[in-house]
Short mmCIF file of C-alpha atoms in Angstrom, two decimals:
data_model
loop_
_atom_site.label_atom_id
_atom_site.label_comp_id
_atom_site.label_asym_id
_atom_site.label_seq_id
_atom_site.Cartn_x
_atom_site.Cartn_y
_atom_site.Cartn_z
CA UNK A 1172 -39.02 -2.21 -5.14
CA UNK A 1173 -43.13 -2.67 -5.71
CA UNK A 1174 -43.71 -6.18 -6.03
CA UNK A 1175 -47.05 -6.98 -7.62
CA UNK A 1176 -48.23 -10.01 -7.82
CA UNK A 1177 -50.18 -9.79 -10.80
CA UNK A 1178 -48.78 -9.66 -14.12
CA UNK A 1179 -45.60 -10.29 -15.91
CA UNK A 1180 -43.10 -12.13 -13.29
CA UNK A 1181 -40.08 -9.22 -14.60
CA UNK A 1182 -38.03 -9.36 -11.12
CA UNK A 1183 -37.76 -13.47 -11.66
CA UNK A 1184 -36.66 -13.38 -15.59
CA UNK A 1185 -34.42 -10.65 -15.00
CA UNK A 1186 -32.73 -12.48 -12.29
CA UNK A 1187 -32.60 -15.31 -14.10
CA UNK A 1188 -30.95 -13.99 -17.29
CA UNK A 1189 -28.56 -12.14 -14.89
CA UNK A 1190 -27.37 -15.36 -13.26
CA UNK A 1191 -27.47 -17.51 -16.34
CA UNK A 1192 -25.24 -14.28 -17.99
CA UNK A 1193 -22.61 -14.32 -14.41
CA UNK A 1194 -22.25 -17.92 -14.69
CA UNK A 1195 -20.93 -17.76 -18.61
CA UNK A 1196 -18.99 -15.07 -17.74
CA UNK A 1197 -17.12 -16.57 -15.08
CA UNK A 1198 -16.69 -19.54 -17.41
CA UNK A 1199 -15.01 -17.64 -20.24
CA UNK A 1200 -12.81 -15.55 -17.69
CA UNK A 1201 -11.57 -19.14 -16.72
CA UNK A 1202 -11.33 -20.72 -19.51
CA UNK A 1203 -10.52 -17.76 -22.19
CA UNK A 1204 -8.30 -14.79 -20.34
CA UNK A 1205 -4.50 -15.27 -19.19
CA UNK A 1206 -5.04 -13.76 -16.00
CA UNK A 1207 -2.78 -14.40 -13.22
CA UNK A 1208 -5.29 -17.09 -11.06
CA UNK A 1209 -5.30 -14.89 -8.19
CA UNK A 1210 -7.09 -11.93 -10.39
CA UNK A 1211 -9.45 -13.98 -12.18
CA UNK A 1212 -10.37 -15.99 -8.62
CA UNK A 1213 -10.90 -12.38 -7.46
CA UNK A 1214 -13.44 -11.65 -10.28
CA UNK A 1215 -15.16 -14.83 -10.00
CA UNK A 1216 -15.46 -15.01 -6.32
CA UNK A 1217 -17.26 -11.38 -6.83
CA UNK A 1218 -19.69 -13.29 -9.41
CA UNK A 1219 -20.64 -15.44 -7.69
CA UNK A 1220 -21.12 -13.08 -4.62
CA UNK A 1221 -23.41 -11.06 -7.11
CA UNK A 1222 -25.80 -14.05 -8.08
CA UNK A 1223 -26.33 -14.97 -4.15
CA UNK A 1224 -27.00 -11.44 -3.80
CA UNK A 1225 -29.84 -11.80 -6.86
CA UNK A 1226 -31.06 -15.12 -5.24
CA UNK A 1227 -31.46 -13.33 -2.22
CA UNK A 1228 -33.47 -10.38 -2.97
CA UNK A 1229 -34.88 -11.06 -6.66
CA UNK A 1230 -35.81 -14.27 -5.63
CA UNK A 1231 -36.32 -15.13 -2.04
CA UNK A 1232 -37.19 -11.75 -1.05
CA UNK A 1233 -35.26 -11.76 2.02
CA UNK A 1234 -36.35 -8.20 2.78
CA UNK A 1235 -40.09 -8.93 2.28
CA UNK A 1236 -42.87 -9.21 5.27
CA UNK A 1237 -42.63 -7.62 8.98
CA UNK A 1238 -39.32 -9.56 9.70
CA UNK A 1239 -37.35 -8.36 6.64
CA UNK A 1240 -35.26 -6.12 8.69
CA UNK A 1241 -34.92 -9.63 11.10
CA UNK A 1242 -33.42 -11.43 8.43
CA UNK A 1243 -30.94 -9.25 6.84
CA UNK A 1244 -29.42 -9.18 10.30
CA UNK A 1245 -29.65 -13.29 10.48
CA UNK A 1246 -28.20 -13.82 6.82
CA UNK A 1247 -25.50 -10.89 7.37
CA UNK A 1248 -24.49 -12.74 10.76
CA UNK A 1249 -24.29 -16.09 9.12
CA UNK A 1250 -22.55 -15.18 6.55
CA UNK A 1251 -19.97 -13.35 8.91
CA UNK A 1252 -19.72 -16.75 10.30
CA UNK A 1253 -19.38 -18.14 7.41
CA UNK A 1254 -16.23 -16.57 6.44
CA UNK A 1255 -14.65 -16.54 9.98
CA UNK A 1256 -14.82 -20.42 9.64
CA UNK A 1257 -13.21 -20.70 5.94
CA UNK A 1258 -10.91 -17.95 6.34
CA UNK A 1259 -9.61 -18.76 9.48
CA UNK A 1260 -9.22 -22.43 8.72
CA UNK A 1261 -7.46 -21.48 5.65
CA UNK A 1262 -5.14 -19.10 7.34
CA UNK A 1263 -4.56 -21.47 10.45
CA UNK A 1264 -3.35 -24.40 8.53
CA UNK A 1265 -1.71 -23.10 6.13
CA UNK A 1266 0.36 -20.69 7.78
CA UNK A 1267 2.37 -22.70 9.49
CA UNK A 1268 0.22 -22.11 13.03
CA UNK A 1269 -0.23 -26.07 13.12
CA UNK A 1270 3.07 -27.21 12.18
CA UNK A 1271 3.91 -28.68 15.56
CA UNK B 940 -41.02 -3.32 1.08
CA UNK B 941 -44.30 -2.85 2.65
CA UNK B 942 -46.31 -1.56 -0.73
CA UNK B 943 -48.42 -4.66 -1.40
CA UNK B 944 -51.77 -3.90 -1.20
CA UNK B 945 -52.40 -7.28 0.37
CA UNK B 946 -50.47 -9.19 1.68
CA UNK B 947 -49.51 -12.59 0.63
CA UNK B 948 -51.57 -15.65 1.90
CA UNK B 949 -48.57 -17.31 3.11
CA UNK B 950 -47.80 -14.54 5.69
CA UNK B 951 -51.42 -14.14 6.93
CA UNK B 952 -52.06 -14.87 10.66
CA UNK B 953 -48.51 -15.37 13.40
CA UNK B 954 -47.69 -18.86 13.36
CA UNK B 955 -47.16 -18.21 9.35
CA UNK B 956 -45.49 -15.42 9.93
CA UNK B 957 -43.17 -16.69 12.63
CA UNK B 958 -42.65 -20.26 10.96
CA UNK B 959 -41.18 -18.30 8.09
CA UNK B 960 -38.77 -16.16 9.99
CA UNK B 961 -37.92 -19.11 11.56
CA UNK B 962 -37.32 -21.28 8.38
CA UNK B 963 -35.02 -17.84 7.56
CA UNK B 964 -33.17 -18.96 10.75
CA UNK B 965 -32.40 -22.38 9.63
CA UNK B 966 -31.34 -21.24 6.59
CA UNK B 967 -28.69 -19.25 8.70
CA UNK B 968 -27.41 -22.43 10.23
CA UNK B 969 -27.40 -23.98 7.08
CA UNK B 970 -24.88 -21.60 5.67
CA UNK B 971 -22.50 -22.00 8.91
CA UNK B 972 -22.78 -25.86 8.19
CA UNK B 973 -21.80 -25.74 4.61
CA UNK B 974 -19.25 -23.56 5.87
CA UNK B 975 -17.80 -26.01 7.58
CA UNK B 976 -17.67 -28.34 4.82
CA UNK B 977 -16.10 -25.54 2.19
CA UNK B 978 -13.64 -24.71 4.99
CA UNK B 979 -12.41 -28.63 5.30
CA UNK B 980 -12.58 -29.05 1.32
CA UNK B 981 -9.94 -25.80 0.66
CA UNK B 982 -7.51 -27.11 3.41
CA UNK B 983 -7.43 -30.43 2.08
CA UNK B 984 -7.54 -29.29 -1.38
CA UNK B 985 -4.18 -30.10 -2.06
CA UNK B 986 -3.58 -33.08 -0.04
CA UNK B 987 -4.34 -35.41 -3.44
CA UNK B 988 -1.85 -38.08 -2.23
CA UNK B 989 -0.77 -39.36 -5.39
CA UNK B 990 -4.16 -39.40 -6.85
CA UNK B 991 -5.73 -37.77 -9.80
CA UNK B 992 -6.34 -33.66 -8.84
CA UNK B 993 -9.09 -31.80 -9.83
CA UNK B 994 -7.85 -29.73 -12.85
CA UNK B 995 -7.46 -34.01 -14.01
CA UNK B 996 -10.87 -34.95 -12.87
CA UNK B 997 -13.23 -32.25 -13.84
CA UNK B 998 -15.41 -31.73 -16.40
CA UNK B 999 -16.55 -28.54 -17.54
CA UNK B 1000 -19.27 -29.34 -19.70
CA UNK B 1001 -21.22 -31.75 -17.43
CA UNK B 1002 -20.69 -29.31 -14.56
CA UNK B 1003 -21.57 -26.61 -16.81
CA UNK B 1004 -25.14 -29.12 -17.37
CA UNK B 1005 -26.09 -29.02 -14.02
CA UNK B 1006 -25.55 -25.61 -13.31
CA UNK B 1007 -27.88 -24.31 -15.51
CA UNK B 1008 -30.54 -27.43 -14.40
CA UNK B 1009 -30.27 -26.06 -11.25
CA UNK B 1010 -30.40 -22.28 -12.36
CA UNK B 1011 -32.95 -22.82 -14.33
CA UNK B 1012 -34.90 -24.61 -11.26
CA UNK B 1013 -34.77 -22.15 -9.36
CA UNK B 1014 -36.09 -20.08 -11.61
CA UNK B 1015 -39.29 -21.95 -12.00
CA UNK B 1016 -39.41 -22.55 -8.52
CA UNK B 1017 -39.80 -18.44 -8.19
CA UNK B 1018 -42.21 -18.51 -10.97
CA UNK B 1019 -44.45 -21.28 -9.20
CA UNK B 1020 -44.45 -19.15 -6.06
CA UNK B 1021 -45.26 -16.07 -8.60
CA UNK B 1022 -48.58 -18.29 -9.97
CA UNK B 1023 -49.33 -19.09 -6.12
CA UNK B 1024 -49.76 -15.44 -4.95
CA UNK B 1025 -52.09 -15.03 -8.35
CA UNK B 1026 -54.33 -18.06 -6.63
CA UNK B 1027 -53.38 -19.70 -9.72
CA UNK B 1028 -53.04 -22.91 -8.53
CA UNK B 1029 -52.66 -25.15 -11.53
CA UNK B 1030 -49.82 -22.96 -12.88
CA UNK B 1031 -48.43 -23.40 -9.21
CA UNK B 1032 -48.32 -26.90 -9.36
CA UNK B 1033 -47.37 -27.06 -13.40
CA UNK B 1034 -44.13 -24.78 -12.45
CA UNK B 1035 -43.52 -27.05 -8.98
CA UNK B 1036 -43.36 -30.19 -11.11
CA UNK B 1037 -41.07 -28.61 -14.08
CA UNK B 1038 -38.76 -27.58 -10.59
CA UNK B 1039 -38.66 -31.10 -9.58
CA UNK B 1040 -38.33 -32.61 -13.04
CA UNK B 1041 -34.76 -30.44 -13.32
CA UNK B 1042 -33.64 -31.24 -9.77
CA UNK B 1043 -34.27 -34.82 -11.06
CA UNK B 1044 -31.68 -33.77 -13.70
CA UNK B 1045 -29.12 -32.35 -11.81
CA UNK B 1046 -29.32 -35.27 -9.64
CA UNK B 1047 -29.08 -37.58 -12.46
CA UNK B 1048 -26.28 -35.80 -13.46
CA UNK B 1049 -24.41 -35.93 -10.64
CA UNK B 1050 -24.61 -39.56 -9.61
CA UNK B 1051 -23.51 -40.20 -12.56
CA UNK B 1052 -20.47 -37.90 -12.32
CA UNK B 1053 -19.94 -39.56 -9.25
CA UNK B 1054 -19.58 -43.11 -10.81
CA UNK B 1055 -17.31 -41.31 -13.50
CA UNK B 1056 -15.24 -40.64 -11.13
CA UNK B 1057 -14.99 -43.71 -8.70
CA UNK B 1058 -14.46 -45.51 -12.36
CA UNK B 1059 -11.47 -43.03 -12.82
CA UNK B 1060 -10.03 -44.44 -9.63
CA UNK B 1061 -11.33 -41.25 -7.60
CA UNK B 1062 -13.26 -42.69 -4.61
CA UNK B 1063 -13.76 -40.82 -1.11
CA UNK B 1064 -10.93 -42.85 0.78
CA UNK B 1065 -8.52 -41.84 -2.48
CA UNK B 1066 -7.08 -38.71 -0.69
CA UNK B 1067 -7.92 -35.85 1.72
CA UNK B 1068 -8.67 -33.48 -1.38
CA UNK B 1069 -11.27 -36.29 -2.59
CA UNK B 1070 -12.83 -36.98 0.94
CA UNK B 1071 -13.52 -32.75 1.24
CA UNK B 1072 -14.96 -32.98 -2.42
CA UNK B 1073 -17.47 -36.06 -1.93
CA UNK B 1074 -18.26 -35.03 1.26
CA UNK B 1075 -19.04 -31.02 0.66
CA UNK B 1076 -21.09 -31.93 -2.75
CA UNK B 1077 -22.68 -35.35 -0.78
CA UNK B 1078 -24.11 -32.97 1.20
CA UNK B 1079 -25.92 -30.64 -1.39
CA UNK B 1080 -26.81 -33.57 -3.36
CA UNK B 1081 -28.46 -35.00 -0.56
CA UNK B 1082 -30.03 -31.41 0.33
CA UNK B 1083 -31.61 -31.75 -3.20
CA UNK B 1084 -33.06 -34.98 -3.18
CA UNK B 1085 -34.90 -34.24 0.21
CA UNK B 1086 -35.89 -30.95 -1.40
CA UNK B 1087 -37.47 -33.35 -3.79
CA UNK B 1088 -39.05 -35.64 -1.81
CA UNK B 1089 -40.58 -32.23 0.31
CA UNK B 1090 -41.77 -30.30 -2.96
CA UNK B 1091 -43.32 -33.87 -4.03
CA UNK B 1092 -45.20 -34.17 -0.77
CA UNK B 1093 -46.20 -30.08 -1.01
CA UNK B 1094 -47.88 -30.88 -4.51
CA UNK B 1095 -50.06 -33.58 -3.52
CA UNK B 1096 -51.32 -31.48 -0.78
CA UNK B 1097 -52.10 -28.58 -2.60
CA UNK B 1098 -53.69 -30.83 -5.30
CA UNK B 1099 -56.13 -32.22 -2.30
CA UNK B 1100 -56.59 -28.97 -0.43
CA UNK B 1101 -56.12 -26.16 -2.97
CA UNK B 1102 -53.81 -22.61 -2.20
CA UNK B 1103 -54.87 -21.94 1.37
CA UNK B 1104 -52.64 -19.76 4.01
CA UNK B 1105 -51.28 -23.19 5.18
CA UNK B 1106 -50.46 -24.64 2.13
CA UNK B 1107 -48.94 -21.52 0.86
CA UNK B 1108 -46.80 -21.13 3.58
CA UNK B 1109 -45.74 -24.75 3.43
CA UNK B 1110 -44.53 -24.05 -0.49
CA UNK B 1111 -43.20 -20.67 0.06
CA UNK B 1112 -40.82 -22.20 2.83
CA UNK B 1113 -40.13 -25.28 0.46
CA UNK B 1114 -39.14 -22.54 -2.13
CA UNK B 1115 -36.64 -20.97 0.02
CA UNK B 1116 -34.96 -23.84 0.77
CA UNK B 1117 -34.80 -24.54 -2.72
CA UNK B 1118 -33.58 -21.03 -3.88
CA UNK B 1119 -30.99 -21.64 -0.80
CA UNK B 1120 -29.71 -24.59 -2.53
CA UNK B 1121 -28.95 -23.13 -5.70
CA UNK B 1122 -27.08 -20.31 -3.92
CA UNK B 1123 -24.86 -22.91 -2.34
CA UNK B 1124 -24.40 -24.59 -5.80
CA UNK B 1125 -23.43 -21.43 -7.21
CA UNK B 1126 -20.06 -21.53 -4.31
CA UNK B 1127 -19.38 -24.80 -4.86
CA UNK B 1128 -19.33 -24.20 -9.01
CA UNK B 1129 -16.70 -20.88 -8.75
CA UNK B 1130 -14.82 -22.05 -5.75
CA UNK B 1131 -14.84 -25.79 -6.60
CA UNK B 1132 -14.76 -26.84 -9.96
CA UNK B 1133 -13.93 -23.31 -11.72
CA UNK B 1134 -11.09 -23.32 -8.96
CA UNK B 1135 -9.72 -26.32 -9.41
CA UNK B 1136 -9.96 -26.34 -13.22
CA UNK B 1137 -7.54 -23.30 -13.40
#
């Protein structure tokens, strides 16, 4: 991934036709497909996984300068956190676990 | 990775260096505090209480609106960081204000959706599903409007003291917190409002 600073910005415009493209997809999945919910929230959840992943690395180059490595780990363990905290909250209280 | 030929003003010298791996640290913490917010939102989710639910309350097209205002922001936002590393710094600060002219927008638009709603009887004390909602997008809206305020503050400086490694590192950090931002509206889009329009 060469990133030169001179000349046509490609990496931003194709990111940003890529996210603009996600987002009306996950629209017309919604609003256009008979699904069952759990499928389509499946396929949209990976969406919008997708365009973080294109913020990230198209255009914050998170792996860019000496600490790139550095802050792959420190995004990777947030988000792990991230999803321990929603997950589990989800599964604890609606599972019954805090019913008493 | 490493296969600039120079490297970028902004990471020239330590304290650059080390102010943006720690700005890349906050941004960690940020995403264990929204989180927190997302978390409380899909266990209340349900709890409407006899007031209007989301598939009632949302709409599509406005959301639609200020997705792309924000998409599109953070596009120019990576553009105006593209002009900076040319030493371009007209284009830097022509791209920074067309950023902070949409985040304008999207804030515009949002307020206003707010008011929509509190008119439609939907206020933050309505239910538990309402309280997680206001509270979770509160909290980006208000992320946004400080971005503002920051970027706003970044441009007069750079008008008065040109691209210099301080200055560029001050606006590349600024960017990532803006790029950030969008990421977190892109959740809150799928898992709020596409969610609970289904």
């Amino acid at each position: 991934m060469s990133k030169g600073h001179k000349g046509f910005p490609w990496n931003h415009v194709i990111g940003f036709f890529l996210s603009i493209a996600l987002t009306i997809f996950a629209v017309l999945m919604v609003q256009y497909t008979d699904f069952s919910k759990s499928t389509v929230m499946f396929i949209i959840g990976t969406l919008a996984i997708l365009q973080a992943a294109i913020q990230l690395f198209m255009f914050m180059h998170i792996t860019e300068g000496k600490s790139g490595v550095i802050n792959i780990i420190n995004i990777t363990y947030s988000v792990f956190l991230a999803v321990v905290i929603v997950v589990g909250s989800i599964w604890i209280l609606t599972t019954g676990h805090a019913a008493h | 990775m490493s296969s600039q030929s120079t490297t970028p003003l902004e990471y020239q010298g330590q304290q650059n260096q080390m102010t943006i791996l720690g700005f890349w640290i906050f941004l960690g913490a940020e995403i264990v505090l929204f989180s927190t917010l997302f978390a409380s939102y899909f266990v209340l989710e349900h709890n409407t209480a006899g007031g209007p639910t989301g598939e009632e309350l949302f709409m599509l097209k406005e959301v639609l609106i200020e997705t792309f205002l924000l998409l599109t922001s953070s596009f120019t936002c990576g553009l105006a960081i593209h002009e900076m590393r040319n030493g371009n710094k007209r284009d830097t600060i022509v791209w920074l204000i067309v950023t902070l002219l949409l985040g304008l927008g999207f804030v515009y638009m949002e307020i206003s959706e707010f008011i929509h709603y509190v008119h439609e009887g939907a206020t933050i004390q309505t239910s538990g599903f309402l309280s997680g909602f206001f509270t979770l997008l509160g909290t980006h809206g208000l992320h946004v409007s400080l971005g503002i305020g920051w970027v706003t503050l970044l441009i007069i400086q750079m008008m008065k003291r040109g691209i210099t490694p301080v200055t560029a590192r001050k606006v590349f950090v600024a960017s990532l917190y803006w790029h950030f931002l969008d990421v977190v509206w892109i959740f809150i889009f799928t898992f709020v409002y596409l969610k609970g329009m289904m």
